[in-house]
């Protein structure tokens, strides 16, 4: 009897201790390594801690699911709710989507499609950048593929000089490509440096062009085969919803979680293939 009670006690004690250690660890993580975030007061700190704890629980839950092809991890967004993340990081709405010139899809008859493609391995992709890079990356890729020259182009030029643009949103893609055609090209990153904010267009810097495109077109929508054909030829700008909780904490692997269709984020598709566990990406 005493033994059983002792066991129960121990189990309860271990559970409490476990919870305590877990909370202490979360708290330590929050205080030491939430990426240098400072909180106004204890109330704010407590609120952030609870959001953080909730996010850590979500991350653990997903990471423990069977058949999971991707991994989540704590990152600098872990003390934000999904709503706050959407508001601060992907707040761009595709409002007035300009209509692209309607052409036939130039790769529709492309049949020689390699099994895998990674344009970064082929040297056609410069390091990941932030706002504005979605369109710049495509021009950089096409330039490298056509000329062999790997040049970092100016995303700030697009942020400053493209009218009707409040950032790198979906409509922005079309406006950006139109601008590049009209300006007859883009300057280098060195000649028109990144400032991570909207500025006024530096005409002088903008006229220092090094790479250009003559046209662009939309890949037929809701058509995976067409996207495959296009990415087989060069990197492609892609609008997506970038605000699901899974996407917020994505860390590695093939993301098969919830995606959504509220397009508010633009990325560059730089390849495709199949992972070791047979998941196509
Ligand atoms: C895992 O995937 C396999 C194959 O698709 C499926 O048969 C199985 O039911 C899945 N298991 C779980 C736990 O979802
Ligand atoms: C693809 O092939 C069809 C049939 O031969 C042809 O009508 C069409 O113009 C081709 N498309 C392009 C973009 O070359």
Coordinates of C-alpha atoms and ligand atoms in Angstrom, one line a residue:
X1 CA 0.0 0.0 0.0
X2 CA 2.7 2.4 1.1
X3 CA 4.7 1.3 -1.9
X4 CA 1.9 1.9 -4.3
X5 CA 1.3 5.3 -2.8
X6 CA 4.9 6.0 -3.0
X7 CA 4.8 5.1 -6.7
X8 CA 1.9 7.3 -7.3
X9 CA 3.6 10.1 -5.5
X10 CA 6.7 9.6 -7.6
X11 CA 4.7 9.6 -10.8
X12 CA 2.8 12.7 -9.7
X13 CA 6.1 14.3 -8.6
X14 CA 7.7 13.4 -11.9
X15 CA 4.8 14.8 -13.8
X16 CA 5.0 18.0 -11.9
X17 CA 8.7 18.1 -12.2
X18 CA 8.3 17.4 -15.9
X19 CA 5.9 20.3 -16.3
X20 CA 8.1 22.5 -14.2
X21 CA 11.2 21.7 -16.3
X22 CA 9.2 22.2 -19.5
X23 CA 7.9 25.6 -18.4
X24 CA 11.3 26.6 -17.0
X25 CA 12.9 25.6 -20.3
X26 CA 10.3 27.4 -22.4
X27 CA 10.7 30.4 -20.1
X28 CA 14.5 30.3 -20.4
X29 CA 14.2 30.0 -24.2
X30 CA 11.8 32.9 -24.2
X31 CA 14.0 35.1 -22.0
X32 CA 17.3 34.2 -23.5
X33 CA 16.7 33.6 -27.1
X34 CA 13.6 35.1 -28.4
X35 CA 15.8 36.9 -30.8
X36 CA 16.5 39.8 -28.5
X37 CA 12.8 40.9 -28.3
X38 CA 12.3 43.2 -25.3
X39 CA 8.9 43.4 -23.6
X40 CA 7.5 46.6 -22.2
X41 CA 6.3 45.2 -18.8
X42 CA 5.6 41.9 -17.1
X43 CA 2.0 41.8 -18.4
X44 CA 3.3 41.9 -22.0
X45 CA 6.0 39.4 -21.1
X46 CA 3.4 37.0 -19.6
X47 CA 1.2 37.4 -22.7
X48 CA 4.1 36.7 -25.0
X49 CA 5.1 33.7 -22.9
X50 CA 1.7 32.2 -23.2
X51 CA 1.6 32.7 -27.0
X52 CA 5.1 31.3 -27.2
X53 CA 4.1 28.2 -25.1
X54 CA 1.1 27.7 -27.4
X55 CA 3.3 27.8 -30.5
X56 CA 5.9 25.5 -29.0
X57 CA 3.0 23.0 -28.2
X58 CA 1.8 23.3 -31.8
X59 CA 5.3 22.8 -33.2
X60 CA 5.8 19.7 -31.0
X61 CA 2.4 18.3 -32.0
X62 CA 3.2 18.6 -35.7
X63 CA 6.7 17.3 -35.3
X64 CA 5.3 14.2 -33.6
X65 CA 2.8 13.4 -36.2
X66 CA 3.4 10.3 -38.2
X67 CA 4.0 10.5 -42.0
X68 CA 5.2 14.0 -41.5
X69 CA 7.4 15.0 -44.4
X70 CA 8.5 18.3 -42.9
X71 CA 9.8 19.7 -39.7
X72 CA 8.8 22.8 -37.8
X73 CA 11.0 24.7 -35.3
X74 CA 10.9 27.7 -33.0
X75 CA 12.0 30.8 -34.8
X76 CA 11.8 34.6 -34.3
X77 CA 8.0 34.5 -34.9
X78 CA 7.4 32.2 -31.9
X79 CA 6.0 34.9 -29.6
X80 CA 3.5 36.1 -32.2
X81 CA 0.0 34.8 -32.9
X82 CA -0.7 33.8 -36.5
X83 CA -2.8 36.9 -36.9
X84 CA 0.1 39.1 -35.8
X85 CA 2.4 37.3 -38.1
X86 CA 0.0 37.9 -41.0
X87 CA -0.3 41.6 -40.1
X88 CA 3.4 42.2 -39.8
X89 CA 5.0 39.9 -42.3
X90 CA 2.6 39.2 -45.1
X91 CA 0.2 42.1 -44.9
X92 CA 0.2 42.6 -48.6
X93 CA -3.1 42.0 -50.2
X94 CA -3.4 41.2 -53.8
X95 CA -5.9 43.9 -54.5
X96 CA -6.0 45.1 -58.0
X97 CA -4.3 42.4 -60.0
X98 CA -3.2 43.8 -63.3
X99 CA -4.0 41.6 -66.2
X100 CA -0.9 40.2 -67.9
X101 CA -0.6 40.3 -71.6
X102 CA -2.6 37.3 -72.8
X103 CA -0.3 35.1 -74.8
X104 CA -0.1 31.4 -75.5
X105 CA 2.0 29.6 -73.0
X106 CA 5.4 29.4 -74.6
X107 CA 6.4 26.1 -73.0
X108 CA 3.1 24.3 -73.6
X109 CA 4.8 21.8 -76.0
X110 CA 7.9 21.2 -73.9
X111 CA 8.3 17.5 -73.4
X112 CA 11.9 17.2 -72.4
X113 CA 11.5 17.8 -68.7
X114 CA 14.4 16.7 -66.5
X115 CA 13.4 14.5 -63.5
X116 CA 14.8 17.0 -61.1
X117 CA 15.8 20.6 -61.3
X118 CA 17.7 22.9 -58.9
X119 CA 18.6 26.3 -60.4
X120 CA 20.6 27.1 -57.3
X121 CA 22.9 24.2 -58.1
X122 CA 23.3 25.5 -61.6
X123 CA 24.4 28.9 -60.2
X124 CA 21.3 30.8 -61.3
X125 CA 20.1 31.8 -57.9
X126 CA 21.7 34.5 -55.7
X127 CA 21.4 34.3 -51.9
X128 CA 17.8 34.7 -50.5
X129 CA 16.7 38.3 -50.0
X130 CA 13.6 39.9 -48.7
X131 CA 11.0 42.2 -50.2
X132 CA 11.1 42.7 -53.9
X133 CA 13.4 39.8 -54.5
X134 CA 10.7 37.6 -56.0
X135 CA 10.9 39.3 -59.3
X136 CA 14.5 40.2 -59.2
X137 CA 15.4 36.5 -58.6
X138 CA 13.7 35.6 -61.9
X139 CA 15.5 38.2 -63.9
X140 CA 18.8 37.2 -62.2
X141 CA 18.1 33.5 -63.1
X142 CA 17.2 34.2 -66.7
X143 CA 20.3 36.4 -67.1
X144 CA 22.6 33.8 -65.7
X145 CA 21.0 31.0 -67.9
X146 CA 21.3 33.2 -71.0
X147 CA 24.6 34.9 -70.5
X148 CA 26.4 32.9 -67.8
X149 CA 26.8 36.0 -65.7
X150 CA 25.6 35.8 -62.1
X151 CA 24.7 39.3 -61.1
X152 CA 22.9 40.5 -58.0
X153 CA 20.2 42.9 -59.2
X154 CA 18.5 45.7 -57.2
X155 CA 15.3 44.8 -55.4
X156 CA 15.3 48.3 -53.9
X157 CA 14.9 49.7 -57.4
X158 CA 11.6 47.8 -57.8
X159 CA 10.4 48.8 -54.3
X160 CA 11.1 52.5 -55.0
X161 CA 10.4 52.8 -58.7
X162 CA 7.4 50.5 -59.4
X163 CA 4.2 52.5 -59.2
X164 CA 1.1 50.9 -57.6
X165 CA 3.3 48.8 -55.4
X166 CA 3.1 48.4 -51.7
X167 CA 5.6 45.7 -51.5
X168 CA 6.3 42.3 -53.0
X169 CA 2.7 41.3 -53.5
X170 CA 1.1 39.3 -56.2
X171 CA 0.0 42.2 -58.3
X172 CA 3.4 43.6 -57.8
X173 CA 4.9 40.8 -60.0
X174 CA 3.2 42.1 -63.1
X175 CA 3.9 45.8 -62.3
X176 CA 7.5 44.9 -61.6
X177 CA 8.0 43.1 -64.9
X178 CA 6.3 45.9 -66.8
X179 CA 8.6 48.4 -65.1
X180 CA 11.7 46.3 -66.0
X181 CA 10.7 46.2 -69.6
X182 CA 9.9 49.9 -69.8
X183 CA 13.1 50.9 -67.9
X184 CA 14.9 48.6 -70.3
X185 CA 16.5 46.8 -67.4
X186 CA 17.6 46.8 -63.8
X187 CA 20.6 48.1 -61.9
X188 CA 22.9 46.0 -59.8
X189 CA 22.5 45.7 -56.1
X190 CA 25.7 47.6 -55.6
X191 CA 24.5 50.5 -57.8
X192 CA 21.1 50.7 -56.2
X193 CA 21.4 49.2 -52.7
X194 CA 18.8 47.7 -50.4
X195 CA 17.2 49.9 -47.8
X196 CA 14.4 47.7 -46.5
X197 CA 11.9 50.5 -46.9
X198 CA 10.0 52.4 -49.5
X199 CA 12.0 55.3 -50.9
X200 CA 11.6 57.6 -53.8
X201 CA 12.9 56.3 -57.1
X202 CA 16.5 57.2 -57.6
X203 CA 16.4 57.9 -61.4
X204 CA 20.1 58.2 -61.8
X205 CA 20.7 54.9 -60.0
X206 CA 17.8 53.3 -61.9
X207 CA 19.3 54.2 -65.3
X208 CA 22.5 52.3 -64.5
X209 CA 21.1 49.1 -66.0
X210 CA 22.9 45.8 -66.4
X211 CA 20.2 43.2 -67.1
X212 CA 16.9 43.3 -69.0
X213 CA 14.0 41.3 -70.2
X214 CA 11.9 41.8 -73.3
X215 CA 8.7 40.1 -72.2
X216 CA 7.0 38.0 -69.5
X217 CA 3.9 35.9 -69.3
X218 CA 1.7 34.1 -66.8
X219 CA 1.9 30.3 -66.4
X220 CA -1.6 29.0 -66.9
X221 CA -3.2 28.9 -63.4
X222 CA -4.1 25.7 -61.5
X223 CA -1.9 23.8 -63.8
X224 CA 0.9 21.9 -62.1
X225 CA 2.2 20.4 -65.4
X226 CA 2.6 24.0 -66.9
X227 CA 4.5 25.1 -63.8
X228 CA 6.8 22.1 -64.1
X229 CA 7.4 23.0 -67.8
X230 CA 8.2 26.6 -66.8
X231 CA 10.5 25.8 -63.9
X232 CA 12.3 23.3 -66.1
X233 CA 13.3 26.3 -68.2
X234 CA 14.1 28.9 -65.5
X235 CA 13.1 30.2 -62.0
X236 CA 9.5 31.4 -61.8
X237 CA 7.7 34.0 -59.6
X238 CA 5.0 32.4 -57.6
X239 CA 2.2 33.9 -55.5
X240 CA 1.1 31.9 -52.5
X241 CA -0.5 32.2 -49.1
X242 CA 2.3 32.6 -46.7
X243 CA 0.4 32.8 -43.4
X244 CA -0.5 29.4 -42.2
X245 CA 0.8 28.4 -38.8
X246 CA 2.8 25.5 -40.3
X247 CA 4.4 27.8 -42.9
X248 CA 5.2 30.3 -40.1
X249 CA 7.4 27.7 -38.3
X250 CA 8.5 25.7 -41.3
X251 CA 12.1 24.6 -40.9
X252 CA 12.9 21.7 -43.3
X253 CA 11.6 19.0 -45.5
X254 CA 8.8 19.0 -48.0
X255 CA 5.9 21.2 -46.7
X256 CA 2.6 19.3 -47.1
X257 CA 0.7 21.2 -44.5
X258 CA -2.2 23.5 -44.9
X259 CA -1.5 26.2 -47.5
X260 CA -4.7 28.3 -48.3
X261 CA -5.5 30.3 -51.4
X262 CA -5.5 33.8 -49.9
X263 CA -2.4 34.9 -52.0
X264 CA -0.4 37.3 -49.9
X265 CA 3.2 36.3 -50.4
X266 CA 5.5 36.0 -53.4
X267 CA 8.3 33.5 -53.7
X268 CA 10.6 32.2 -56.4
X269 CA 10.2 28.6 -57.6
X270 CA 13.8 27.4 -58.2
X271 CA 13.4 23.7 -58.8
X272 CA 11.5 20.5 -58.2
X273 CA 12.2 16.8 -57.6
X274 CA 11.5 14.0 -55.1
X275 CA 12.8 13.7 -51.6
X276 CA 14.4 10.5 -50.2
X277 CA 11.1 9.4 -48.7
X278 CA 9.4 9.6 -52.1
X279 CA 7.6 12.9 -51.6
X280 CA 7.5 15.0 -54.8
X281 CA 8.2 18.7 -54.3
Ligands
LIG1 C1 1.0 6.9 -43.5 O1 1.0 6.8 -44.9 C2 0.6 5.6 -45.4 C3 0.8 5.6 -46.9 O2 0.3 6.7 -47.5 C4 -0.8 5.3 -45.0 O3 -1.2 4.0 -45.5 C5 -0.9 5.3 -43.5 O4 -2.2 5.1 -43.1 C6 -0.3 6.6 -43.0 N1 -0.3 6.6 -41.5 C7 -0.8 7.5 -40.7 C8 -0.6 7.3 -39.3 O5 -1.3 8.5 -41.2
LIG2 C1 2.1 23.6 -79.6 O1 1.7 22.6 -80.5 C2 0.4 22.9 -81.1 C3 0.1 21.7 -82.0 O2 1.2 21.4 -82.9 C4 0.5 24.2 -81.9 O3 -0.7 24.5 -82.5 C5 0.9 25.3 -80.9 O4 1.1 26.5 -81.6 C6 2.2 25.0 -80.2 N1 2.4 26.0 -79.2 C7 3.5 26.7 -79.1 C8 3.6 27.7 -78.0 O5 4.4 26.6 -79.9

